[in-house]
Amino acid sequence: MEEFGSDRSPLPRNMIENSMFEEEPDVVDLANDSPSYPIDSPSYPIDSDDVVYEPRSSRLLVRGLGENDLDEDEEDYESSARLLGMSFMNRSSNQRSPASSYTRQQTPGSCSMPSARTMVVGVLILVLVASMAMVIYFLPGCTFTKSGCKKANSPMEKIYPISTSGELFPWTELRLPASVQPVQYNISLHPNLTSMTFQGNVSILVEVLQETKKIVLHSSDMNITKATFDSKDVKILEYKPWQQIAIKFTEDLQKGKYVLNFVYKANLSSRYDGFYISSYADTNGTKRVLAATQFEPLAARKAFPCFDEPAFKSTFLIRMTREPEYTSLSNMPKAKTTDLKNGLLEDEFEKSVKMSSYLVAFVVAEFSSVSKNVSKSTVSVYAVPDKKEQMHYALDTACKLLEFYNTFFDSDYPLSKLDLVAIPDFLAGAMENWGLITFRETTLLVGDHSSPIDKQLVTSVIAHELAHQWFGNLVTMRWWNDLWLNEGFATYMQYMSVETVFPELNMDSEFLSVRFKAFAKDVLNSSHPVSAIVNTPEQVEEMFDSVSYEKGASILLMLSSALTKEEFQKGLIEYLQTYKFANTESDNLWNSLTQVSKQPFNVAQMMNTWTIQKGFPLVTVKRNGTQVTLTQEHFLLNADNVTNDSLWHIPLTYVNDSCLNCTQVFHLRNKTATLKLPDQVKWLKFNYMSDGFYIVHYDEEGWRALIEALKADFKVLTHKDKASLINNVFALSRLGKVSFRQVLNLLDYIKNETETAPLTEALFQLGQIFRLLDKRSELNLASRMSSYIKDHFGSLMENQSWEQESSVSKMTLRAALLDMACSLDIANCSQKATLLFNNWLNLNKSSGIPSDLMTTVFKVAARTEDGWGVLLDTYKNSIYVPEKRKALVALASTQDVRKIIWILQRTLDGSMIPTPEFPLVVHTICKNFAGYLYAWDFVKENWDKIIQKFPIGSFAIQSLITSTTSHFSTKTHLMETQNFFNSLGERGSQMRVVQEAIETIKMNMRWIERNLETLQKWL
């Protein structure tokens, strides 16, 4: 599955980066005593009284308040803690027996005091009696029988949960028992798009592999009206917290095959998972509805009762009842359509290949399509009729990539059809359902007039999803702990395939930025291994992150570089052939690669060091003449009270000044090793082309030699090596290994740089620091950082063309430079953008703005009332998907607080902007000083509504938390963040991303403490 988000393919890292630097203000001027806003305020145009809102946390941050002042939120949290304690005490007291309570009574009269001897004797007797009573009470009754007690020979007795009927539920684990395996599903569905409900009937042929008295499977949010087992009525027990149902039998079921049948009804989901309802408005303003599915990871159980785990592979035969004006699609080709004579039609699809339940899919909609034949398969693209002209590029691209994969994997795509469907209201970026891939419109549709940079995104996502047809669908991970076998491989293949088939799209440089993004997540102590332990639904959802995707892809790139290309490809083919239609674990892949490798190392032993422990290594290089000492340690930014003896098997690559094209390899397996150079060299650069997943630190002489080499000739290193040096030195500065002065020393050469990768990396890092300072109201330093950026990049900014451009690399650089220039008002950028916007309006929005500059131009236009209104109209009425998305980003970048609150409201409730865009809107708002506090408070105060729309732990929730907190850098914000998430309990406090957010805030605080003085001195 392709993660959703702002153009996630995977997303450009500047959209959802989880790094230590995100925008963070400390103070803001706000109006006093503003009442809370109404969530149902009228739609735009906005009157002055329509949106009045003061975020509660902002009261802490009005200029002049100290960090230690508490607001009512913190008092509320303290009160909540006291109430929690009282509740616990009351609960404990309620559990006492009535006899345990007592009342002291004063008897009339008085008694004489007993003698000391009498008291001593009495106490001894009482102690003796009490001791005997305790022994008798605590010893089991069998102690006093003739036969005595039997010796225990089994573990502690299991405690069974209580089902909804009050009976004991016969299963005690989140994972299903392996004693029963599904063989074949026959599923009949009838969605009613008016009442937003559906009826279903599923017949499951199951095989009992071990004698058992129970069958346990999954079901969620459905009303099962009838259940039979081999045509006999049976009673269903349900345990809702685990979304499980069970059938108990009085006698053991013998090994063999049986038929389970369920008749049920349910509501079409409104939260973008399961079988859900979607809507859109056509060009005439008419509302249209459709039904679609999103089952990964745990939502097939919301559409039909099933064994909803990846290892329970089965075949599926699906029938769909629909109204005549709709089209229905599923994984397999349509076998026949039957007229039911009641105004309805029933489509029956061919029986599927053997696959996991999360890959089942169906769509019922009014769509248009275009098709082509490739090899033995028909490839089709579907979309709403208004956007039919935007489907052709996706069709051509899918056909070319399918041919490439058929050849590369030496295994043809196994189905006779492949549908790519653009869903107007879709949360994920895309979903790899076998034979029926679903996409966001933004990741599938582009017009003929779209630029190569727009096509780069669509091409990348299609390549990712097509790779899944082999890695994920044909061969599937056994459990979600090895999700990276699906997503890491699909991410690696998307970059490799597009670079091969579409070299003009410059995907190699995009892959470099993806590796930098993976570093930013994995430096945290709260990160997780690539192959991690997961049990709960929330833990499964959280596996869909940059560790599984980008880090997984990065370590595969490193491995492919350590092997020959032929060995790597042959190993993948061996893996796919051996395990097709089956489930695997990481070791299965390593074993396949080991069988074909002729390298002097064991693939499994090397790669296990990268998958079963979190993080990545820092390699320190110290040179003394021709002797080089190499040391590895865990690169961990927040290392307080953390002891770590992790070691990696690192295939170190390096080049030197004596032979720039002579890449050499040294395998570092131990903590320290020594490398002997054959001759004296001026400089060494390790991690050639940044193909390895590690960061390199040099001694003082090593850094000096590299910096001098770049100043003498900036072309002495490849663009990837220069970008990785810049990325590494900023990371080392955050770690405290180098001073920020050393960072500036390296960047001195950048004035002469012309290549995209190092320039965009430097801009990104400096932009993060600028926003951090700006939001802390370090206004003098922010101004000096702006001057530094202008000094080092100003001439490049001024020399950028505002005309159409064909090179993706040049467009990427130009977009980054001019976006920064306009945001800092450098080189008359805003005036030029305004002129281009006005020309576009005069041409009736038909042409005039290069696609790569459209977001920047729109953001400048959104600063004015008229411009914002024009862009809102563009968003509402444009049928061109890239243009629509860029208009939304511009709308959310406004500095007008009323508009910020309006767009937050309208996106969360979905009344004007589809709710799946909410994470993008929040992320965009949080990038700017004006709105980041409003977005944070909006998320807090609407948390319960948010988790009704997005599953806890999902990528959407991860993005919201990261966007709203990663720019904080004060103790006040740290306490506020901790208090809020601690107050959530089961509504989110247990998420890993919460720990990442807290850790990131602490790192921001530490970086500011360490570098503020240096910045004041050297900027």
PDB file of C-alpha atoms in Angstrom, residues 132-367:
ATOM      1  CA  MET A 132      -3.435 -21.228  61.903  1.00  0.00           C
ATOM      2  CA  ALA A 133      -6.381 -19.625  60.149  1.00  0.00           C
ATOM      3  CA  MET A 134      -4.121 -18.168  57.463  1.00  0.00           C
ATOM      4  CA  VAL A 135      -2.410 -21.497  56.858  1.00  0.00           C
ATOM      5  CA  ILE A 136      -5.750 -23.281  56.548  1.00  0.00           C
ATOM      6  CA  TYR A 137      -7.115 -20.539  54.300  1.00  0.00           C
ATOM      7  CA  PHE A 138      -4.220 -20.378  51.871  1.00  0.00           C
ATOM      8  CA  LEU A 139      -3.467 -24.098  51.575  1.00  0.00           C
ATOM      9  CA  PRO A 140      -5.639 -25.817  48.963  1.00  0.00           C
ATOM     10  CA  GLY A 141      -8.392 -28.068  50.294  1.00  0.00           C
ATOM     11  CA  CYS A 142      -6.783 -31.143  48.813  1.00  0.00           C
ATOM     12  CA  THR A 143      -3.972 -30.821  51.400  1.00  0.00           C
ATOM     13  CA  PHE A 144      -6.227 -32.315  54.036  1.00  0.00           C
ATOM     14  CA  THR A 145      -7.563 -35.234  51.944  1.00  0.00           C
ATOM     15  CA  LYS A 146      -6.220 -38.763  51.875  1.00  0.00           C
ATOM     16  CA  SER A 147      -5.223 -38.517  48.230  1.00  0.00           C
ATOM     17  CA  GLY A 148      -3.509 -35.166  48.677  1.00  0.00           C
ATOM     18  CA  CYS A 149      -2.950 -32.633  45.884  1.00  0.00           C
ATOM     19  CA  LYS A 150      -2.025 -33.500  42.348  1.00  0.00           C
ATOM     20  CA  LYS A 151       1.274 -32.099  41.127  1.00  0.00           C
ATOM     21  CA  ALA A 152       0.788 -29.256  38.688  1.00  0.00           C
ATOM     22  CA  ASN A 153       1.920 -30.118  35.194  1.00  0.00           C
ATOM     23  CA  SER A 154       0.389 -27.312  33.133  1.00  0.00           C
ATOM     24  CA  PRO A 155       0.843 -23.542  32.908  1.00  0.00           C
ATOM     25  CA  MET A 156      -1.447 -21.106  34.627  1.00  0.00           C
ATOM     26  CA  GLU A 157      -5.056 -21.601  33.645  1.00  0.00           C
ATOM     27  CA  LYS A 158      -6.144 -19.281  30.839  1.00  0.00           C
ATOM     28  CA  ILE A 159      -8.658 -16.562  31.585  1.00  0.00           C
ATOM     29  CA  TYR A 160     -11.235 -16.479  28.803  1.00  0.00           C
ATOM     30  CA  PRO A 161     -12.895 -13.189  27.844  1.00  0.00           C
ATOM     31  CA  ILE A 162     -16.627 -12.660  28.050  1.00  0.00           C
ATOM     32  CA  SER A 163     -18.527 -12.531  24.766  1.00  0.00           C
ATOM     33  CA  THR A 164     -21.342 -10.080  24.047  1.00  0.00           C
ATOM     34  CA  SER A 165     -23.887 -12.739  25.061  1.00  0.00           C
ATOM     35  CA  GLY A 166     -22.303 -13.136  28.493  1.00  0.00           C
ATOM     36  CA  GLU A 167     -20.823 -16.561  27.733  1.00  0.00           C
ATOM     37  CA  LEU A 168     -17.120 -17.311  27.853  1.00  0.00           C
ATOM     38  CA  PHE A 169     -15.425 -16.681  24.540  1.00  0.00           C
ATOM     39  CA  PRO A 170     -13.369 -19.793  23.658  1.00  0.00           C
ATOM     40  CA  TRP A 171     -10.162 -18.029  22.558  1.00  0.00           C
ATOM     41  CA  THR A 172      -7.655 -15.892  24.460  1.00  0.00           C
ATOM     42  CA  GLU A 173      -5.308 -14.479  21.811  1.00  0.00           C
ATOM     43  CA  LEU A 174      -5.379 -11.701  19.214  1.00  0.00           C
ATOM     44  CA  ARG A 175      -3.979 -14.047  16.557  1.00  0.00           C
ATOM     45  CA  LEU A 176      -6.354 -16.711  15.266  1.00  0.00           C
ATOM     46  CA  PRO A 177      -5.744 -20.407  15.973  1.00  0.00           C
ATOM     47  CA  ALA A 178      -4.027 -22.302  13.178  1.00  0.00           C
ATOM     48  CA  SER A 179      -6.213 -25.389  13.516  1.00  0.00           C
ATOM     49  CA  VAL A 180      -8.714 -24.246  10.865  1.00  0.00           C
ATOM     50  CA  GLN A 181      -7.736 -22.919   7.428  1.00  0.00           C
ATOM     51  CA  PRO A 182     -10.042 -21.279   4.827  1.00  0.00           C
ATOM     52  CA  VAL A 183      -9.968 -22.904   1.406  1.00  0.00           C
ATOM     53  CA  GLN A 184     -12.625 -21.050  -0.625  1.00  0.00           C
ATOM     54  CA  TYR A 185     -14.939 -18.065  -0.040  1.00  0.00           C
ATOM     55  CA  ASN A 186     -18.186 -17.571  -1.971  1.00  0.00           C
ATOM     56  CA  ILE A 187     -19.266 -13.975  -1.248  1.00  0.00           C
ATOM     57  CA  SER A 188     -22.532 -12.337  -2.370  1.00  0.00           C
ATOM     58  CA  LEU A 189     -23.004  -8.636  -1.664  1.00  0.00           C
ATOM     59  CA  HIS A 190     -25.760  -6.111  -2.316  1.00  0.00           C
ATOM     60  CA  PRO A 191     -24.811  -2.517  -1.475  1.00  0.00           C
ATOM     61  CA  ASN A 192     -27.591   0.075  -1.298  1.00  0.00           C
ATOM     62  CA  LEU A 193     -26.001   3.423  -2.128  1.00  0.00           C
ATOM     63  CA  THR A 194     -29.134   5.308  -1.059  1.00  0.00           C
ATOM     64  CA  SER A 195     -29.515   3.890   2.441  1.00  0.00           C
ATOM     65  CA  MET A 196     -25.724   3.436   2.697  1.00  0.00           C
ATOM     66  CA  THR A 197     -26.096  -0.158   3.858  1.00  0.00           C
ATOM     67  CA  PHE A 198     -25.260  -3.531   2.398  1.00  0.00           C
ATOM     68  CA  GLN A 199     -26.403  -7.107   2.762  1.00  0.00           C
ATOM     69  CA  GLY A 200     -24.079 -10.066   2.496  1.00  0.00           C
ATOM     70  CA  ASN A 201     -23.945 -13.819   2.351  1.00  0.00           C
ATOM     71  CA  VAL A 202     -20.633 -15.628   2.653  1.00  0.00           C
ATOM     72  CA  SER A 203     -19.996 -19.339   2.401  1.00  0.00           C
ATOM     73  CA  ILE A 204     -16.540 -20.459   3.545  1.00  0.00           C
ATOM     74  CA  LEU A 205     -15.113 -23.869   2.765  1.00  0.00           C
ATOM     75  CA  VAL A 206     -12.752 -24.540   5.674  1.00  0.00           C
ATOM     76  CA  GLU A 207     -10.300 -27.328   6.369  1.00  0.00           C
ATOM     77  CA  VAL A 208      -9.766 -28.547   9.924  1.00  0.00           C
ATOM     78  CA  LEU A 209      -6.063 -29.348  10.234  1.00  0.00           C
ATOM     79  CA  GLN A 210      -6.146 -30.364  13.913  1.00  0.00           C
ATOM     80  CA  GLU A 211      -9.025 -31.699  15.968  1.00  0.00           C
ATOM     81  CA  THR A 212     -10.742 -28.794  17.709  1.00  0.00           C
ATOM     82  CA  LYS A 213     -13.942 -27.816  19.489  1.00  0.00           C
ATOM     83  CA  LYS A 214     -13.989 -24.258  18.144  1.00  0.00           C
ATOM     84  CA  ILE A 215     -13.706 -22.196  15.003  1.00  0.00           C
ATOM     85  CA  VAL A 216     -12.544 -18.613  15.491  1.00  0.00           C
ATOM     86  CA  LEU A 217     -12.480 -15.943  12.775  1.00  0.00           C
ATOM     87  CA  HIS A 218     -12.912 -12.180  12.365  1.00  0.00           C
ATOM     88  CA  SER A 219     -15.986 -10.001  12.060  1.00  0.00           C
ATOM     89  CA  SER A 220     -16.458  -6.307  12.798  1.00  0.00           C
ATOM     90  CA  ASP A 221     -19.375  -3.868  12.760  1.00  0.00           C
ATOM     91  CA  MET A 222     -21.866  -6.250  11.183  1.00  0.00           C
ATOM     92  CA  ASN A 223     -25.125  -7.867  12.237  1.00  0.00           C
ATOM     93  CA  ILE A 224     -25.003 -11.604  11.557  1.00  0.00           C
ATOM     94  CA  THR A 225     -28.603 -12.748  11.242  1.00  0.00           C
ATOM     95  CA  LYS A 226     -27.979 -16.423  10.504  1.00  0.00           C
ATOM     96  CA  ALA A 227     -25.047 -18.817  10.756  1.00  0.00           C
ATOM     97  CA  THR A 228     -24.798 -22.455   9.738  1.00  0.00           C
ATOM     98  CA  PHE A 229     -22.107 -25.111   9.886  1.00  0.00           C
ATOM     99  CA  ASP A 230     -22.548 -27.890   7.339  1.00  0.00           C
ATOM    100  CA  SER A 231     -26.154 -26.679   6.873  1.00  0.00           C
ATOM    101  CA  LYS A 232     -26.953 -26.849  10.619  1.00  0.00           C
ATOM    102  CA  ASP A 233     -27.775 -23.707  12.577  1.00  0.00           C
ATOM    103  CA  VAL A 234     -25.056 -22.690  15.024  1.00  0.00           C
ATOM    104  CA  LYS A 235     -24.728 -20.015  17.664  1.00  0.00           C
ATOM    105  CA  ILE A 236     -22.223 -17.220  17.161  1.00  0.00           C
ATOM    106  CA  LEU A 237     -20.211 -15.828  20.058  1.00  0.00           C
ATOM    107  CA  GLU A 238     -18.617 -12.418  19.544  1.00  0.00           C
ATOM    108  CA  TYR A 239     -15.789 -10.662  21.355  1.00  0.00           C
ATOM    109  CA  LYS A 240     -15.832  -7.103  19.976  1.00  0.00           C
ATOM    110  CA  PRO A 241     -12.554  -5.777  21.442  1.00  0.00           C
ATOM    111  CA  TRP A 242     -10.657  -8.279  19.277  1.00  0.00           C
ATOM    112  CA  GLN A 243     -13.154  -8.222  16.387  1.00  0.00           C
ATOM    113  CA  GLN A 244     -13.491 -11.986  16.674  1.00  0.00           C
ATOM    114  CA  ILE A 245     -16.413 -14.382  16.423  1.00  0.00           C
ATOM    115  CA  ALA A 246     -16.445 -18.049  17.374  1.00  0.00           C
ATOM    116  CA  ILE A 247     -18.476 -21.215  17.109  1.00  0.00           C
ATOM    117  CA  LYS A 248     -18.168 -23.779  19.920  1.00  0.00           C
ATOM    118  CA  PHE A 249     -18.816 -27.486  19.442  1.00  0.00           C
ATOM    119  CA  THR A 250     -19.593 -30.090  22.063  1.00  0.00           C
ATOM    120  CA  GLU A 251     -17.331 -32.649  20.421  1.00  0.00           C
ATOM    121  CA  ASP A 252     -14.040 -32.360  18.564  1.00  0.00           C
ATOM    122  CA  LEU A 253     -14.264 -31.600  14.867  1.00  0.00           C
ATOM    123  CA  GLN A 254     -12.326 -34.265  13.009  1.00  0.00           C
ATOM    124  CA  LYS A 255      -9.796 -33.389  10.343  1.00  0.00           C
ATOM    125  CA  GLY A 256     -11.480 -32.648   7.029  1.00  0.00           C
ATOM    126  CA  LYS A 257     -13.408 -30.008   5.097  1.00  0.00           C
ATOM    127  CA  TYR A 258     -16.606 -28.282   6.217  1.00  0.00           C
ATOM    128  CA  VAL A 259     -18.782 -25.358   5.089  1.00  0.00           C
ATOM    129  CA  LEU A 260     -19.469 -22.275   7.197  1.00  0.00           C
ATOM    130  CA  ASN A 261     -22.199 -19.877   6.085  1.00  0.00           C
ATOM    131  CA  PHE A 262     -23.120 -16.420   7.351  1.00  0.00           C
ATOM    132  CA  VAL A 263     -25.990 -14.135   6.397  1.00  0.00           C
ATOM    133  CA  TYR A 264     -25.458 -10.570   7.599  1.00  0.00           C
ATOM    134  CA  LYS A 265     -26.066  -6.874   7.057  1.00  0.00           C
ATOM    135  CA  ALA A 266     -24.037  -3.785   7.857  1.00  0.00           C
ATOM    136  CA  ASN A 267     -23.622  -0.090   7.173  1.00  0.00           C
ATOM    137  CA  LEU A 268     -21.270   1.089   4.482  1.00  0.00           C
ATOM    138  CA  SER A 269     -18.333   2.594   6.361  1.00  0.00           C
ATOM    139  CA  SER A 270     -17.807   6.348   6.581  1.00  0.00           C
ATOM    140  CA  ARG A 271     -14.135   6.183   7.664  1.00  0.00           C
ATOM    141  CA  TYR A 272     -12.420   5.071   4.444  1.00  0.00           C
ATOM    142  CA  ASP A 273     -11.801   1.471   5.416  1.00  0.00           C
ATOM    143  CA  GLY A 274     -13.743  -1.732   4.954  1.00  0.00           C
ATOM    144  CA  PHE A 275     -16.574  -1.445   2.408  1.00  0.00           C
ATOM    145  CA  TYR A 276     -17.118   2.321   2.435  1.00  0.00           C
ATOM    146  CA  ILE A 277     -19.250   4.986   0.812  1.00  0.00           C
ATOM    147  CA  SER A 278     -17.627   7.760  -1.210  1.00  0.00           C
ATOM    148  CA  SER A 279     -19.063  10.786  -2.953  1.00  0.00           C
ATOM    149  CA  TYR A 280     -18.076  13.576  -5.323  1.00  0.00           C
ATOM    150  CA  ALA A 281     -19.709  16.357  -7.331  1.00  0.00           C
ATOM    151  CA  ASP A 282     -19.580  16.209 -11.112  1.00  0.00           C
ATOM    152  CA  THR A 283     -19.032  19.254 -13.333  1.00  0.00           C
ATOM    153  CA  ASN A 284     -22.779  19.996 -13.214  1.00  0.00           C
ATOM    154  CA  GLY A 285     -22.695  20.126  -9.430  1.00  0.00           C
ATOM    155  CA  THR A 286     -24.629  16.865  -9.086  1.00  0.00           C
ATOM    156  CA  LYS A 287     -23.624  14.712  -6.139  1.00  0.00           C
ATOM    157  CA  ARG A 288     -22.546  11.213  -7.132  1.00  0.00           C
ATOM    158  CA  VAL A 289     -21.956   8.308  -4.802  1.00  0.00           C
ATOM    159  CA  LEU A 290     -19.940   5.124  -5.102  1.00  0.00           C
ATOM    160  CA  ALA A 291     -18.834   2.255  -2.892  1.00  0.00           C
ATOM    161  CA  ALA A 292     -15.228   1.072  -2.697  1.00  0.00           C
ATOM    162  CA  THR A 293     -13.011  -1.003  -0.437  1.00  0.00           C
ATOM    163  CA  GLN A 294      -9.826  -0.534   1.560  1.00  0.00           C
ATOM    164  CA  PHE A 295      -9.006  -3.713   3.483  1.00  0.00           C
ATOM    165  CA  GLU A 296      -5.320  -3.412   4.326  1.00  0.00           C
ATOM    166  CA  PRO A 297      -4.401  -4.079   6.994  1.00  0.00           C
ATOM    167  CA  LEU A 298      -7.367  -5.236   9.110  1.00  0.00           C
ATOM    168  CA  ALA A 299     -10.625  -4.250   7.440  1.00  0.00           C
ATOM    169  CA  ALA A 300     -11.733  -7.171   5.249  1.00  0.00           C
ATOM    170  CA  ARG A 301     -13.552  -8.308   8.413  1.00  0.00           C
ATOM    171  CA  LYS A 302     -15.771  -5.225   8.052  1.00  0.00           C
ATOM    172  CA  ALA A 303     -17.078  -6.432   4.681  1.00  0.00           C
ATOM    173  CA  PHE A 304     -17.479 -10.157   5.315  1.00  0.00           C
ATOM    174  CA  PRO A 305     -16.660 -12.617   8.142  1.00  0.00           C
ATOM    175  CA  CYS A 306     -13.246 -14.027   7.356  1.00  0.00           C
ATOM    176  CA  PHE A 307      -9.903 -15.305   8.596  1.00  0.00           C
ATOM    177  CA  ASP A 308      -8.370 -11.848   8.305  1.00  0.00           C
ATOM    178  CA  GLU A 309      -4.647 -12.562   8.630  1.00  0.00           C
ATOM    179  CA  PRO A 310      -2.129 -12.612   5.758  1.00  0.00           C
ATOM    180  CA  ALA A 311      -1.183 -16.282   6.240  1.00  0.00           C
ATOM    181  CA  PHE A 312      -4.765 -17.508   5.760  1.00  0.00           C
ATOM    182  CA  LYS A 313      -4.645 -17.477   1.978  1.00  0.00           C
ATOM    183  CA  SER A 314      -7.658 -18.714   0.059  1.00  0.00           C
ATOM    184  CA  THR A 315      -9.527 -18.372  -3.224  1.00  0.00           C
ATOM    185  CA  PHE A 316     -12.516 -16.043  -3.558  1.00  0.00           C
ATOM    186  CA  LEU A 317     -15.596 -16.081  -5.770  1.00  0.00           C
ATOM    187  CA  ILE A 318     -17.515 -12.799  -5.595  1.00  0.00           C
ATOM    188  CA  ARG A 319     -21.021 -11.829  -6.745  1.00  0.00           C
ATOM    189  CA  MET A 320     -22.190  -8.210  -6.645  1.00  0.00           C
ATOM    190  CA  THR A 321     -25.811  -7.030  -6.938  1.00  0.00           C
ATOM    191  CA  ARG A 322     -26.118  -3.512  -8.380  1.00  0.00           C
ATOM    192  CA  GLU A 323     -28.400  -1.049 -10.093  1.00  0.00           C
ATOM    193  CA  PRO A 324     -28.083  -0.930 -13.923  1.00  0.00           C
ATOM    194  CA  GLU A 325     -26.454   2.535 -14.073  1.00  0.00           C
ATOM    195  CA  TYR A 326     -23.487   1.379 -11.996  1.00  0.00           C
ATOM    196  CA  THR A 327     -20.460  -0.685 -12.937  1.00  0.00           C
ATOM    197  CA  SER A 328     -19.011  -3.219 -10.527  1.00  0.00           C
ATOM    198  CA  LEU A 329     -15.369  -4.298 -10.458  1.00  0.00           C
ATOM    199  CA  SER A 330     -13.480  -6.897  -8.454  1.00  0.00           C
ATOM    200  CA  ASN A 331     -10.102  -8.622  -8.465  1.00  0.00           C
ATOM    201  CA  MET A 332     -10.967 -10.997 -11.286  1.00  0.00           C
ATOM    202  CA  PRO A 333     -12.612 -10.548 -14.694  1.00  0.00           C
ATOM    203  CA  LYS A 334     -16.397 -10.594 -14.826  1.00  0.00           C
ATOM    204  CA  ALA A 335     -17.696 -14.073 -15.676  1.00  0.00           C
ATOM    205  CA  LYS A 336     -21.368 -13.244 -16.253  1.00  0.00           C
ATOM    206  CA  THR A 337     -24.156 -10.781 -15.436  1.00  0.00           C
ATOM    207  CA  THR A 338     -27.659 -11.991 -14.460  1.00  0.00           C
ATOM    208  CA  ASP A 339     -30.826  -9.899 -14.693  1.00  0.00           C
ATOM    209  CA  LEU A 340     -32.641 -10.454 -11.385  1.00  0.00           C
ATOM    210  CA  LYS A 341     -35.932  -9.159 -12.908  1.00  0.00           C
ATOM    211  CA  ASN A 342     -36.419  -6.685 -10.038  1.00  0.00           C
ATOM    212  CA  GLY A 343     -34.524  -3.764 -11.554  1.00  0.00           C
ATOM    213  CA  LEU A 344     -31.216  -5.135 -10.310  1.00  0.00           C
ATOM    214  CA  LEU A 345     -28.319  -6.966 -11.925  1.00  0.00           C
ATOM    215  CA  GLU A 346     -25.935  -9.476 -10.385  1.00  0.00           C
ATOM    216  CA  ASP A 347     -22.328  -9.609 -11.592  1.00  0.00           C
ATOM    217  CA  GLU A 348     -20.382 -12.796 -10.950  1.00  0.00           C
ATOM    218  CA  PHE A 349     -16.602 -12.724 -11.165  1.00  0.00           C
ATOM    219  CA  GLU A 350     -14.207 -15.550 -11.907  1.00  0.00           C
ATOM    220  CA  LYS A 351     -12.718 -17.455  -9.000  1.00  0.00           C
ATOM    221  CA  SER A 352      -9.579 -15.720  -7.812  1.00  0.00           C
ATOM    222  CA  VAL A 353      -6.088 -17.036  -7.405  1.00  0.00           C
ATOM    223  CA  LYS A 354      -5.012 -17.953  -3.885  1.00  0.00           C
ATOM    224  CA  MET A 355      -4.507 -14.743  -1.931  1.00  0.00           C
ATOM    225  CA  SER A 356      -4.780 -13.036   1.461  1.00  0.00           C
ATOM    226  CA  SER A 357      -8.045 -11.445   2.572  1.00  0.00           C
ATOM    227  CA  TYR A 358      -6.605  -7.902   2.703  1.00  0.00           C
ATOM    228  CA  LEU A 359      -6.096  -8.037  -1.088  1.00  0.00           C
ATOM    229  CA  VAL A 360      -9.780  -8.657  -1.891  1.00  0.00           C
ATOM    230  CA  ALA A 361     -11.457  -5.618  -3.440  1.00  0.00           C
ATOM    231  CA  PHE A 362     -14.625  -4.438  -5.131  1.00  0.00           C
ATOM    232  CA  VAL A 363     -15.931  -1.124  -6.451  1.00  0.00           C
ATOM    233  CA  VAL A 364     -19.466  -0.089  -7.444  1.00  0.00           C
ATOM    234  CA  ALA A 365     -19.493   3.225  -9.299  1.00  0.00           C
ATOM    235  CA  GLU A 366     -20.334   5.180 -12.450  1.00  0.00           C
ATOM    236  CA  PHE A 367     -16.912   5.157 -14.116  1.00  0.00           C
TER     237      PHE A 367
END
